[in-house]
Amino acid sequence: MYLDVHKNVENKMKKTVKAFNEELKTIRAGRANPSLLDKIMVNYYGAATPLNQIANISVPEARQLLISPWDANSLTEIEKAIQKSDLGLNPSSDGKTIRLIIPQLTEETRRDMIKTLGKIAEASKVAIRNERRNGNDELKKLNKNSELSDDELVKSEDKVQELTDTYIKEIDRLAKEKESELMEV
């Protein structure tokens, strides 16, 4: 019974780390990366469609993204969607493709992005700690209902704490990697 609690807690913690990792992809470092555009939705014939589903996105140079829409009629809508996004990128179109030049990050921009990174990391750690609390609450209920002995409760809570420590270390590791990437010149 308590093994189900551990599996449930671990699955939720894994999802939190995965969501954190996806969020990191949207933080712009100084180089081009197609995943930077993952959250951009384009008005494509009246439906909000992810950009990567209506165009090919490639990286011809280290600081440039090339967007080649499969339907030339969607070019202006793609440009609008990029301009409305909070990426701070200015698209330039030649009528068939859109080029995005990724500007060099200033020291101030880097520091702001690292602050944002820290906030996102802390929010993810809080989510993991909440899962720990929920798991421990479940275990205490099982103990109260005599489905789990006091010794098993202590061991189970220790296991939940181990999981918590593991996934918080993973968040820290990912955040540190991204911070190093942001500080590259």
PDB file of N, CA and C in Angstrom, residues 1-3 5-6 135-136 139-140 142 148-163:
ATOM      1  N   MET A   1       0.825  -1.195   0.000  1.00  0.00           N
ATOM      2  CA  MET A   1       0.000   0.000   0.000  1.00  0.00           C
ATOM      3  C   MET A   1       0.869   1.259   0.000  1.00  0.00           C
ATOM      4  N   TYR A   2       1.856   1.298   0.913  1.00  0.00           N
ATOM      5  CA  TYR A   2       2.702   2.488   0.988  1.00  0.00           C
ATOM      6  C   TYR A   2       3.640   2.595  -0.207  1.00  0.00           C
ATOM      7  N   LEU A   3       3.891   1.465  -0.911  1.00  0.00           N
ATOM      8  CA  LEU A   3       4.698   1.519  -2.126  1.00  0.00           C
ATOM      9  C   LEU A   3       3.988   2.319  -3.208  1.00  0.00           C
ATOM     10  N   VAL A   5       2.132   4.866  -2.626  1.00  0.00           N
ATOM     11  CA  VAL A   5       2.351   6.267  -2.245  1.00  0.00           C
ATOM     12  C   VAL A   5       3.711   6.720  -2.765  1.00  0.00           C
ATOM     13  N   HIS A   6       4.739   5.883  -2.595  1.00  0.00           N
ATOM     14  CA  HIS A   6       6.085   6.243  -3.071  1.00  0.00           C
ATOM     15  C   HIS A   6       6.097   6.433  -4.583  1.00  0.00           C
ATOM     16  N   GLY A 135       2.603  13.258   0.177  1.00  0.00           N
ATOM     17  CA  GLY A 135       2.955  11.846   0.354  1.00  0.00           C
ATOM     18  C   GLY A 135       3.002  11.460   1.823  1.00  0.00           C
ATOM     19  N   ASN A 136       3.621  12.321   2.634  1.00  0.00           N
ATOM     20  CA  ASN A 136       3.684  12.038   4.074  1.00  0.00           C
ATOM     21  C   ASN A 136       2.294  12.038   4.701  1.00  0.00           C
ATOM     22  N   LEU A 139       0.751   8.745   3.955  1.00  0.00           N
ATOM     23  CA  LEU A 139       1.339   7.708   4.807  1.00  0.00           C
ATOM     24  C   LEU A 139       0.770   7.778   6.225  1.00  0.00           C
ATOM     25  N   LYS A 140       0.602   8.981   6.736  1.00  0.00           N
ATOM     26  CA  LYS A 140       0.049   9.146   8.091  1.00  0.00           C
ATOM     27  C   LYS A 140      -1.396   8.645   8.158  1.00  0.00           C
ATOM     28  N   LEU A 142      -2.590   6.211   6.314  1.00  0.00           N
ATOM     29  CA  LEU A 142      -2.479   4.747   6.328  1.00  0.00           C
ATOM     30  C   LEU A 142      -2.113   4.257   7.726  1.00  0.00           C
ATOM     31  N   LEU A 148      -0.538   0.669   8.219  1.00  0.00           N
ATOM     32  CA  LEU A 148       0.900   0.859   8.210  1.00  0.00           C
ATOM     33  C   LEU A 148       1.369   0.976   9.658  1.00  0.00           C
ATOM     34  N   SER A 149       2.376   0.184  10.027  1.00  0.00           N
ATOM     35  CA  SER A 149       2.876   0.246  11.415  1.00  0.00           C
ATOM     36  C   SER A 149       3.696   1.523  11.613  1.00  0.00           C
ATOM     37  N   ASP A 150       3.975   1.846  12.859  1.00  0.00           N
ATOM     38  CA  ASP A 150       4.764   3.041  13.154  1.00  0.00           C
ATOM     39  C   ASP A 150       6.161   2.942  12.554  1.00  0.00           C
ATOM     40  N   ASP A 151       6.771   1.768  12.632  1.00  0.00           N
ATOM     41  CA  ASP A 151       8.112   1.575  12.054  1.00  0.00           C
ATOM     42  C   ASP A 151       8.075   1.757  10.538  1.00  0.00           C
ATOM     43  N   GLU A 152       7.052   1.178   9.900  1.00  0.00           N
ATOM     44  CA  GLU A 152       6.923   1.326   8.447  1.00  0.00           C
ATOM     45  C   GLU A 152       6.677   2.782   8.072  1.00  0.00           C
ATOM     46  N   LEU A 153       5.953   3.491   8.909  1.00  0.00           N
ATOM     47  CA  LEU A 153       5.698   4.908   8.665  1.00  0.00           C
ATOM     48  C   LEU A 153       7.011   5.689   8.647  1.00  0.00           C
ATOM     49  N   VAL A 154       7.851   5.459   9.627  1.00  0.00           N
ATOM     50  CA  VAL A 154       9.141   6.161   9.701  1.00  0.00           C
ATOM     51  C   VAL A 154       9.993   5.835   8.475  1.00  0.00           C
ATOM     52  N   LYS A 155      10.075   4.545   8.121  1.00  0.00           N
ATOM     53  CA  LYS A 155      10.855   4.129   6.943  1.00  0.00           C
ATOM     54  C   LYS A 155      10.290   4.755   5.667  1.00  0.00           C
ATOM     55  N   SER A 156       8.963   4.768   5.580  1.00  0.00           N
ATOM     56  CA  SER A 156       8.312   5.321   4.386  1.00  0.00           C
ATOM     57  C   SER A 156       8.535   6.822   4.270  1.00  0.00           C
ATOM     58  N   GLU A 157       8.461   7.523   5.385  1.00  0.00           N
ATOM     59  CA  GLU A 157       8.710   8.968   5.362  1.00  0.00           C
ATOM     60  C   GLU A 157      10.170   9.256   4.995  1.00  0.00           C
ATOM     61  N   ASP A 158      11.081   8.392   5.462  1.00  0.00           N
ATOM     62  CA  ASP A 158      12.493   8.539   5.082  1.00  0.00           C
ATOM     63  C   ASP A 158      12.661   8.368   3.571  1.00  0.00           C
ATOM     64  N   LYS A 159      11.944   7.397   3.008  1.00  0.00           N
ATOM     65  CA  LYS A 159      12.007   7.143   1.564  1.00  0.00           C
ATOM     66  C   LYS A 159      11.478   8.354   0.791  1.00  0.00           C
ATOM     67  N   VAL A 160      10.389   8.935   1.261  1.00  0.00           N
ATOM     68  CA  VAL A 160       9.827  10.132   0.613  1.00  0.00           C
ATOM     69  C   VAL A 160      10.836  11.282   0.698  1.00  0.00           C
ATOM     70  N   GLN A 161      11.525  11.404   1.832  1.00  0.00           N
ATOM     71  CA  GLN A 161      12.540  12.452   1.974  1.00  0.00           C
ATOM     72  C   GLN A 161      13.704  12.216   1.020  1.00  0.00           C
ATOM     73  N   GLU A 162      14.100  10.950   0.844  1.00  0.00           N
ATOM     74  CA  GLU A 162      15.160  10.610  -0.119  1.00  0.00           C
ATOM     75  C   GLU A 162      14.763  11.053  -1.523  1.00  0.00           C
ATOM     76  N   LEU A 163      13.526  10.740  -1.899  1.00  0.00           N
ATOM     77  CA  LEU A 163      13.029  11.148  -3.216  1.00  0.00           C
ATOM     78  C   LEU A 163      13.073  12.667  -3.349  1.00  0.00           C
TER      79      LEU A 163
END
